[in-house]
mmCIF file of C-alpha atoms and ligand atoms in Angstrom:
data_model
loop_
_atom_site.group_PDB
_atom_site.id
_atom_site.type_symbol
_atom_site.label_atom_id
_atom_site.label_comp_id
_atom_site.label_asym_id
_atom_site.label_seq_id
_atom_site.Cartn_x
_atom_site.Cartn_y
_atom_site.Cartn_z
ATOM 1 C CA UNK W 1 87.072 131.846 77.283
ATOM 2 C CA UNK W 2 86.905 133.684 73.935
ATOM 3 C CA UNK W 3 89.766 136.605 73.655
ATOM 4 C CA UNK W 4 87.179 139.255 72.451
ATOM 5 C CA UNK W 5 85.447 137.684 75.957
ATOM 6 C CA UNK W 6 87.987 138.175 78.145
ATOM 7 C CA UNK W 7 89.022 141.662 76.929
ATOM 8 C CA UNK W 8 85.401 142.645 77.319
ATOM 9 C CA UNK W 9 85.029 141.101 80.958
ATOM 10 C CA UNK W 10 88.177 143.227 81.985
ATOM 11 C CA UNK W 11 85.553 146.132 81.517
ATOM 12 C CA UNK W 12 88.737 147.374 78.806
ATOM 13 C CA UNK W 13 85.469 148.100 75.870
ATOM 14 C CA UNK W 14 82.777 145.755 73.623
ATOM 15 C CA UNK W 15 83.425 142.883 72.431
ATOM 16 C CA UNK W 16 83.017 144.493 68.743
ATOM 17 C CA UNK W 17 85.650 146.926 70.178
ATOM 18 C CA UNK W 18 87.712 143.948 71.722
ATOM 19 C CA UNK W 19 87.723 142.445 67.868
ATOM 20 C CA UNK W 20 88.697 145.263 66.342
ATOM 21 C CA UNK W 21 91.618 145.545 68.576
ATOM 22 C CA UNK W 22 92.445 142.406 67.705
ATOM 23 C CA UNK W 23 92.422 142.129 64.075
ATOM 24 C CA UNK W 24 94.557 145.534 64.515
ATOM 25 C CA UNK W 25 97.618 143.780 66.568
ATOM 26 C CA UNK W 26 97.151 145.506 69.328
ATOM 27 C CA UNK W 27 96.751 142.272 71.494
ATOM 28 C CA UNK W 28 99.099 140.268 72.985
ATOM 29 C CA UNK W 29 98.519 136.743 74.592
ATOM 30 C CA UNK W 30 101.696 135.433 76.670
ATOM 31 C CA UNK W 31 104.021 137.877 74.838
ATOM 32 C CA UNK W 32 102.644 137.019 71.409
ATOM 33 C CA UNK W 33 100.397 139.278 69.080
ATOM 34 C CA UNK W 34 97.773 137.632 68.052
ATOM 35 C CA UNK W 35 95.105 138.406 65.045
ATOM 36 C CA UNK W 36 92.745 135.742 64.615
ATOM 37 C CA UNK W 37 89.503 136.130 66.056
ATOM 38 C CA UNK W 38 88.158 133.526 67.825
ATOM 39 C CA UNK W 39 91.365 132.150 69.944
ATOM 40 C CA UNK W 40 90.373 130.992 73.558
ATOM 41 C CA UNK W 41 92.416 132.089 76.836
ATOM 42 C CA UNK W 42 92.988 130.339 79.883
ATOM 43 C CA UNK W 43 92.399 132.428 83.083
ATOM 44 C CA UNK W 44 96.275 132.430 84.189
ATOM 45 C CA UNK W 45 97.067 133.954 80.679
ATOM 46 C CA UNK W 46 99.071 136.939 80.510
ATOM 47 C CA UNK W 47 96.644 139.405 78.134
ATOM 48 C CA UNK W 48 97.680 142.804 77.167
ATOM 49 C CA UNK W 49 95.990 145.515 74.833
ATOM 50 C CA UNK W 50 98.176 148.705 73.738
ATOM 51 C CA UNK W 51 100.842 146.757 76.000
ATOM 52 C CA UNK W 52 99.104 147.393 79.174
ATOM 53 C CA UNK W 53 98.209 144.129 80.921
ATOM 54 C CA UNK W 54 94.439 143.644 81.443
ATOM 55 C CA UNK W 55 92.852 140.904 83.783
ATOM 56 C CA UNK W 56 89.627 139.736 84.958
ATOM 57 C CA UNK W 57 88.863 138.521 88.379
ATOM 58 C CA UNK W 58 90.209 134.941 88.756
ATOM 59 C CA UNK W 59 87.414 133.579 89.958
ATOM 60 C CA UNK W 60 87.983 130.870 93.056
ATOM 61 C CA UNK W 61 86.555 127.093 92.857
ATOM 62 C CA UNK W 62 86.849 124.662 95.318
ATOM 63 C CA UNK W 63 86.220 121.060 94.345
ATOM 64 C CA UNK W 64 86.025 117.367 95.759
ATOM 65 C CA UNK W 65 87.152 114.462 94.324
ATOM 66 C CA UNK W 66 86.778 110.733 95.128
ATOM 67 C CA UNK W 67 90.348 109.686 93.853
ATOM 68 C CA UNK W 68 90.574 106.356 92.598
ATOM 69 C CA UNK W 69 93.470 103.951 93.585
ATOM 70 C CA UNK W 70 96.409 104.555 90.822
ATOM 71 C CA UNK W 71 96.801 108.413 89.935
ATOM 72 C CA UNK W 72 99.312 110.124 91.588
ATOM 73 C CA UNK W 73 98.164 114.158 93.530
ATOM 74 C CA UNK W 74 101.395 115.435 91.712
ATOM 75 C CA UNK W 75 100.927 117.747 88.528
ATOM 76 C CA UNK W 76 103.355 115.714 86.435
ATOM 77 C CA UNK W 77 104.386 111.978 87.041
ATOM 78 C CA UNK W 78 107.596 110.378 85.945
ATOM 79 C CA UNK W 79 106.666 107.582 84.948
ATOM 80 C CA UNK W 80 103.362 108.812 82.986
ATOM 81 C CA UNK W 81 100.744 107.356 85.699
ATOM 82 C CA UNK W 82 97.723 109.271 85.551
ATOM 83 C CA UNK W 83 96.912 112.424 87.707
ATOM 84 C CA UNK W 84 94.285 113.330 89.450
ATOM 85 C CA UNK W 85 93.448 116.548 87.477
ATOM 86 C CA UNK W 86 92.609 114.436 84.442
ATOM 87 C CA UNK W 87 89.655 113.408 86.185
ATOM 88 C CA UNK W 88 87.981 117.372 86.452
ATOM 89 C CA UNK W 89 87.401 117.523 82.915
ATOM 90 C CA UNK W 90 84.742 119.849 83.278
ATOM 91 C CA UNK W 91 86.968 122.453 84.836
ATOM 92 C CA UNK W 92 89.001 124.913 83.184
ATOM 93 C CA UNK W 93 90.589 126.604 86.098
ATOM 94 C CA UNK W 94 93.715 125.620 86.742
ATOM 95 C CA UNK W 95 93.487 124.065 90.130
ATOM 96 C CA UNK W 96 95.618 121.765 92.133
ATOM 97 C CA UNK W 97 95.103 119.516 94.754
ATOM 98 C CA UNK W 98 95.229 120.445 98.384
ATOM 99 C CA UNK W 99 97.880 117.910 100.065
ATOM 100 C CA UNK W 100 98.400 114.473 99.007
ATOM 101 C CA UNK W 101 97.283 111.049 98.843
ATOM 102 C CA UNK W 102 99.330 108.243 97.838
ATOM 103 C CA UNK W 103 99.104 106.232 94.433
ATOM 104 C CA UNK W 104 97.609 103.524 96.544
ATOM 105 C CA UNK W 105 94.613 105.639 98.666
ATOM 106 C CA UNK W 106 91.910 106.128 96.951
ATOM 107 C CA UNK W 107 89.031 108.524 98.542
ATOM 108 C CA UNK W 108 88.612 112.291 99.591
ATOM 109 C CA UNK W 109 91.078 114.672 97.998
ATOM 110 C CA UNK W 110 89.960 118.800 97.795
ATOM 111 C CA UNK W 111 91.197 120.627 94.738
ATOM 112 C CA UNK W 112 91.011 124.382 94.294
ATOM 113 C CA UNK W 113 93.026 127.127 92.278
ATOM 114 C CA UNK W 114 92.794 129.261 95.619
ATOM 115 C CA UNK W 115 96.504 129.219 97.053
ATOM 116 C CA UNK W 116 95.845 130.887 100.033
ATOM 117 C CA UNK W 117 93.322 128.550 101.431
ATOM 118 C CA UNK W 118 95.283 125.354 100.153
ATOM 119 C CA UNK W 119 98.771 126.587 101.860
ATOM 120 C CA UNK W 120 96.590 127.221 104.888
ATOM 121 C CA UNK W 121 94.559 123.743 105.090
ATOM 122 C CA UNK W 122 98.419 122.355 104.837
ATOM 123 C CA UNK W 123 99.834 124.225 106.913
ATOM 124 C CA UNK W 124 100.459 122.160 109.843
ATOM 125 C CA UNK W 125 99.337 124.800 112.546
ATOM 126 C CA UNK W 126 95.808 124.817 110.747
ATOM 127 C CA UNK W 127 96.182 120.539 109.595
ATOM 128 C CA UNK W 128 92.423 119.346 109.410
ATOM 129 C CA UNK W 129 91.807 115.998 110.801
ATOM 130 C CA UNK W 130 91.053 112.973 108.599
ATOM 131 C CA UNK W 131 89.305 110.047 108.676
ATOM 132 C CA UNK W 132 90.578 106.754 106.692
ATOM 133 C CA UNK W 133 89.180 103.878 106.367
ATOM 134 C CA UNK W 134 91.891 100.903 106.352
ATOM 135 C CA UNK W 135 91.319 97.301 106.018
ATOM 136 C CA UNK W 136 94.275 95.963 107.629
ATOM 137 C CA UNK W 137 95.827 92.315 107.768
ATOM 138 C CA UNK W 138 95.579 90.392 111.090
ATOM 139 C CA UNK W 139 93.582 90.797 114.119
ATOM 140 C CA UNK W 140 94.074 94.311 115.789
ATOM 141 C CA UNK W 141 93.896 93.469 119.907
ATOM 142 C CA UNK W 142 93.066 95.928 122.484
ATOM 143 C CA UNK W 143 96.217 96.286 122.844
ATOM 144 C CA UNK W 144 97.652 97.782 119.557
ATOM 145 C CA UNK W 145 94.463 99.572 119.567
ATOM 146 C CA UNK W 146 95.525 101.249 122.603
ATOM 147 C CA UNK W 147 99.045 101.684 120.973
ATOM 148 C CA UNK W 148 97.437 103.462 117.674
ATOM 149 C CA UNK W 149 94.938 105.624 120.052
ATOM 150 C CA UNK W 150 98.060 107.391 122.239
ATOM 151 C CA UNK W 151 100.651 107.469 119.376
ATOM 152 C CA UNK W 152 103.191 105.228 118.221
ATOM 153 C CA UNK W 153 106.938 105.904 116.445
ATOM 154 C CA UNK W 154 106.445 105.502 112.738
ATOM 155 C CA UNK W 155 110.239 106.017 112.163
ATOM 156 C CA UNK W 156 111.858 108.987 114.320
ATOM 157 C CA UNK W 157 107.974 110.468 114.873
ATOM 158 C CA UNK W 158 105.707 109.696 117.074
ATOM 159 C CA UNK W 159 102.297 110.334 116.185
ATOM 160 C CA UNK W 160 99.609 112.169 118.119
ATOM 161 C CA UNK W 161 97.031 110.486 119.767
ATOM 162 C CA UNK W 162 94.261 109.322 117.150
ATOM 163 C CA UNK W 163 90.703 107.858 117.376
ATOM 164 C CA UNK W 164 90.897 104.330 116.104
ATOM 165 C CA UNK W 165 87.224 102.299 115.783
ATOM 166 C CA UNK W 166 87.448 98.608 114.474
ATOM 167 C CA UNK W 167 84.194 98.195 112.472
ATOM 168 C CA UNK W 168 84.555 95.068 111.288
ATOM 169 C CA UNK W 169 87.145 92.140 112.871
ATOM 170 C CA UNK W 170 87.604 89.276 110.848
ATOM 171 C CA UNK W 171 90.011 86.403 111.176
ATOM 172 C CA UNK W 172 92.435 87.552 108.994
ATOM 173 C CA UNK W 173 91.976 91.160 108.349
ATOM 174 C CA UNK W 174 90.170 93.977 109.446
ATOM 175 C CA UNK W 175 88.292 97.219 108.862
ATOM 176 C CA UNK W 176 89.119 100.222 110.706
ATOM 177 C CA UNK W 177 88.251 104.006 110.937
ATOM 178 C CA UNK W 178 91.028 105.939 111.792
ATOM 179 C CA UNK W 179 91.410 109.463 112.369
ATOM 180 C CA UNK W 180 94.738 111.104 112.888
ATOM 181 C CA UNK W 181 95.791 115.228 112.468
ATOM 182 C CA UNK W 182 98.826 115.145 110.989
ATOM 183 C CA UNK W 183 99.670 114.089 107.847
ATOM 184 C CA UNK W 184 103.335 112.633 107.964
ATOM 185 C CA UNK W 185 104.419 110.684 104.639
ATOM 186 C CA UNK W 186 102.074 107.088 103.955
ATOM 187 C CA UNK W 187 101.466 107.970 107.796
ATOM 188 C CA UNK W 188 98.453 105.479 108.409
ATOM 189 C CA UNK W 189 100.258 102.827 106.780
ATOM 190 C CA UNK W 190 103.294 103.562 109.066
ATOM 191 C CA UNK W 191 100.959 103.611 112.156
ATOM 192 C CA UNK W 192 99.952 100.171 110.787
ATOM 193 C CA UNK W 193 103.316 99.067 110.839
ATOM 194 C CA UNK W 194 104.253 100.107 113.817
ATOM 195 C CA UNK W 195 101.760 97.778 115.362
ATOM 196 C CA UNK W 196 102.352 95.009 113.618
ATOM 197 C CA UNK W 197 99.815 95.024 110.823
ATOM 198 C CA UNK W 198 99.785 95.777 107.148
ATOM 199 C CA UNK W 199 97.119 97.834 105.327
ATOM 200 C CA UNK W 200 95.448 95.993 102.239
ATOM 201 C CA UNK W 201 93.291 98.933 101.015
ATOM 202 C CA UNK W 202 93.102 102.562 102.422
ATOM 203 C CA UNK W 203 90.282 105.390 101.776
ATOM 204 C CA UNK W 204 90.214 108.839 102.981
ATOM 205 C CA UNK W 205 86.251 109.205 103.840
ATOM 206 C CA UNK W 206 86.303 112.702 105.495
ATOM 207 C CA UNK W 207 88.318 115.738 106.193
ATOM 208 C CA UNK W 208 87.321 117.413 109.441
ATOM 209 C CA UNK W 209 83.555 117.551 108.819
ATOM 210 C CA UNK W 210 83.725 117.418 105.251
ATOM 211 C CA UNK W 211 82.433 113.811 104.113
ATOM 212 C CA UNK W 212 82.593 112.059 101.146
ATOM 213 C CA UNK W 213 79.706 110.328 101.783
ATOM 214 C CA UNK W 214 78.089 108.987 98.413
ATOM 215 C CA UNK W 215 80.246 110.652 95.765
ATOM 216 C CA UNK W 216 81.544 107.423 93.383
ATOM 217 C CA UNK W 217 84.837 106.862 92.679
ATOM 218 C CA UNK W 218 86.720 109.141 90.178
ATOM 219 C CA UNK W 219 83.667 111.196 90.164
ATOM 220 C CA UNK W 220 83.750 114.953 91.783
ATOM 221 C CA UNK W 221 81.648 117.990 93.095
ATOM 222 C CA UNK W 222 81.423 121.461 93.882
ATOM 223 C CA UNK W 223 82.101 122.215 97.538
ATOM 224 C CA UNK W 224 79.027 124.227 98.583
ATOM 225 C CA UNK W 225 79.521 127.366 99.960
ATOM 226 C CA UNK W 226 78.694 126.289 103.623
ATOM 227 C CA UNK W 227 81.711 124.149 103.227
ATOM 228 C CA UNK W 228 83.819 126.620 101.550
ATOM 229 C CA UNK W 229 83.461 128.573 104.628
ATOM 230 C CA UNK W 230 83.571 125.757 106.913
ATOM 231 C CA UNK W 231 87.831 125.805 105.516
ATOM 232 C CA UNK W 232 88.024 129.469 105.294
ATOM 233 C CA UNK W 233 86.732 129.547 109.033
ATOM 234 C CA UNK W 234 89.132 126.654 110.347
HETATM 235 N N1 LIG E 301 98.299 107.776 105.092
HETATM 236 C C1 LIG E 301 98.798 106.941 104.180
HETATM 237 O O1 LIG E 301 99.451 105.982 104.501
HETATM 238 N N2 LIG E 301 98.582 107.222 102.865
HETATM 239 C C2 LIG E 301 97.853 108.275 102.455
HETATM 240 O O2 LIG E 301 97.668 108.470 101.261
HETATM 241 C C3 LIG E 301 97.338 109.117 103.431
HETATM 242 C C4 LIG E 301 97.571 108.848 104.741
#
């Protein structure tokens, strides 16, 4: 947003007033005076007039994404994979995403700049369920089925009970809905494991009863509000 914008929006004066300021030096952006007219801020930026800090209302979005396989959830990678919030590229807030899939699940991720709800969705009093859908190597019997559904140890942890659906059972693989309520480290794949079987490809389709449904692949949305409150009511 424009500077003489922002200083205008903080109901401080006009924006003719705002520009005058301005050109004047009486306006600092992150510490610095600055003169030209013209200069965008960023809604996180520090912004002070007469060196009294001013601020609009951050205003709170709440996003899905369908995350493809091969960017990493993390702000900053290493070893300079991509990340997810290169995708949101018409978004200027600063938002992050809410948990984490790995480099190697694609599917549902939510991304928002509000804190409060993201540190309470991951909290693991409030943890959502989620659905994944796995295709997994081998054929699943009854009887790891039955071993997934009441909870196996992925490694020291042993996994609440989950709702496990085969949709598909081929000979050598298989497609499976899964839907577990914690979310433990590469925990589906660990789950997999446990039983015997090794995931080939792995997509988040819902979280509780928020679905992806038909949104492509590193493509995203608005959350509406019914599903805004849908979180903020969990
Ligand atoms: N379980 C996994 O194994 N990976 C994910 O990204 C999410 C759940």
């Amino acid at each position: 947003m424009r500077l003489n914008k922002y200083i205008a929006q903080s109901g401080l004066t006009s924006r003719r007033k705002a520009d005058e300021l301005i050109e004047n030096g009486n306006v600092k952006v992150n510490g610095r005076v600055v003169t030209e007219l013209g200069i965008d801020v960023q809604p996180d930026d520090t912004v002070e007039v007469n060196g009294s800090r001013i601020s609009i209302e951050r205003r709170m979005v709440y996003y899905m994404l369908n995350k493809p396989v091969g960017y990493v959830t993390t702000l900053s990678d290493e070893k300079d994979r991509p990340i997810v919030t290169d995708l949101l590229t018409d978004v200027s807030e600063r938002v992050f995403p809410v948990g984490r899939l790995d480099v190697g699940t694609s599917g549902l991720l939510l991304m928002t700049n509000d804190g409060d709800l993201a540190n309470k969705l991951m909290h693991p009093s409030h943890e959502i369920y989620k659905t994944y859908r796995a295709e997994v190597s081998g054929f699943l019997s009854d009887e790891r089925i039955n071993r997934l559904r009441k909870g196996v140890d992925i490694g020291g942890f042993i996994t609440s009970p989950a709702k496990v659906k085969v949709v598909r059972q081929g000979k050598s693989h298989c497609t499976v809905e899964i839907q577990i309520c914690e979310g433990k480290y590469r925990q589906v794949r660990r789950m997999f494991k446990a039983v015997g079987s090794r995931v080939l490809a792995l997509q988040r389709v819902a979280e509780g009863e928020l679905y992806l449904g038909r949104l492509m692949e590193g493509h995203y949305r608005k959350l509406t509000p019914e599903e805004v409150t849908y979180l903020k009511n969990l």
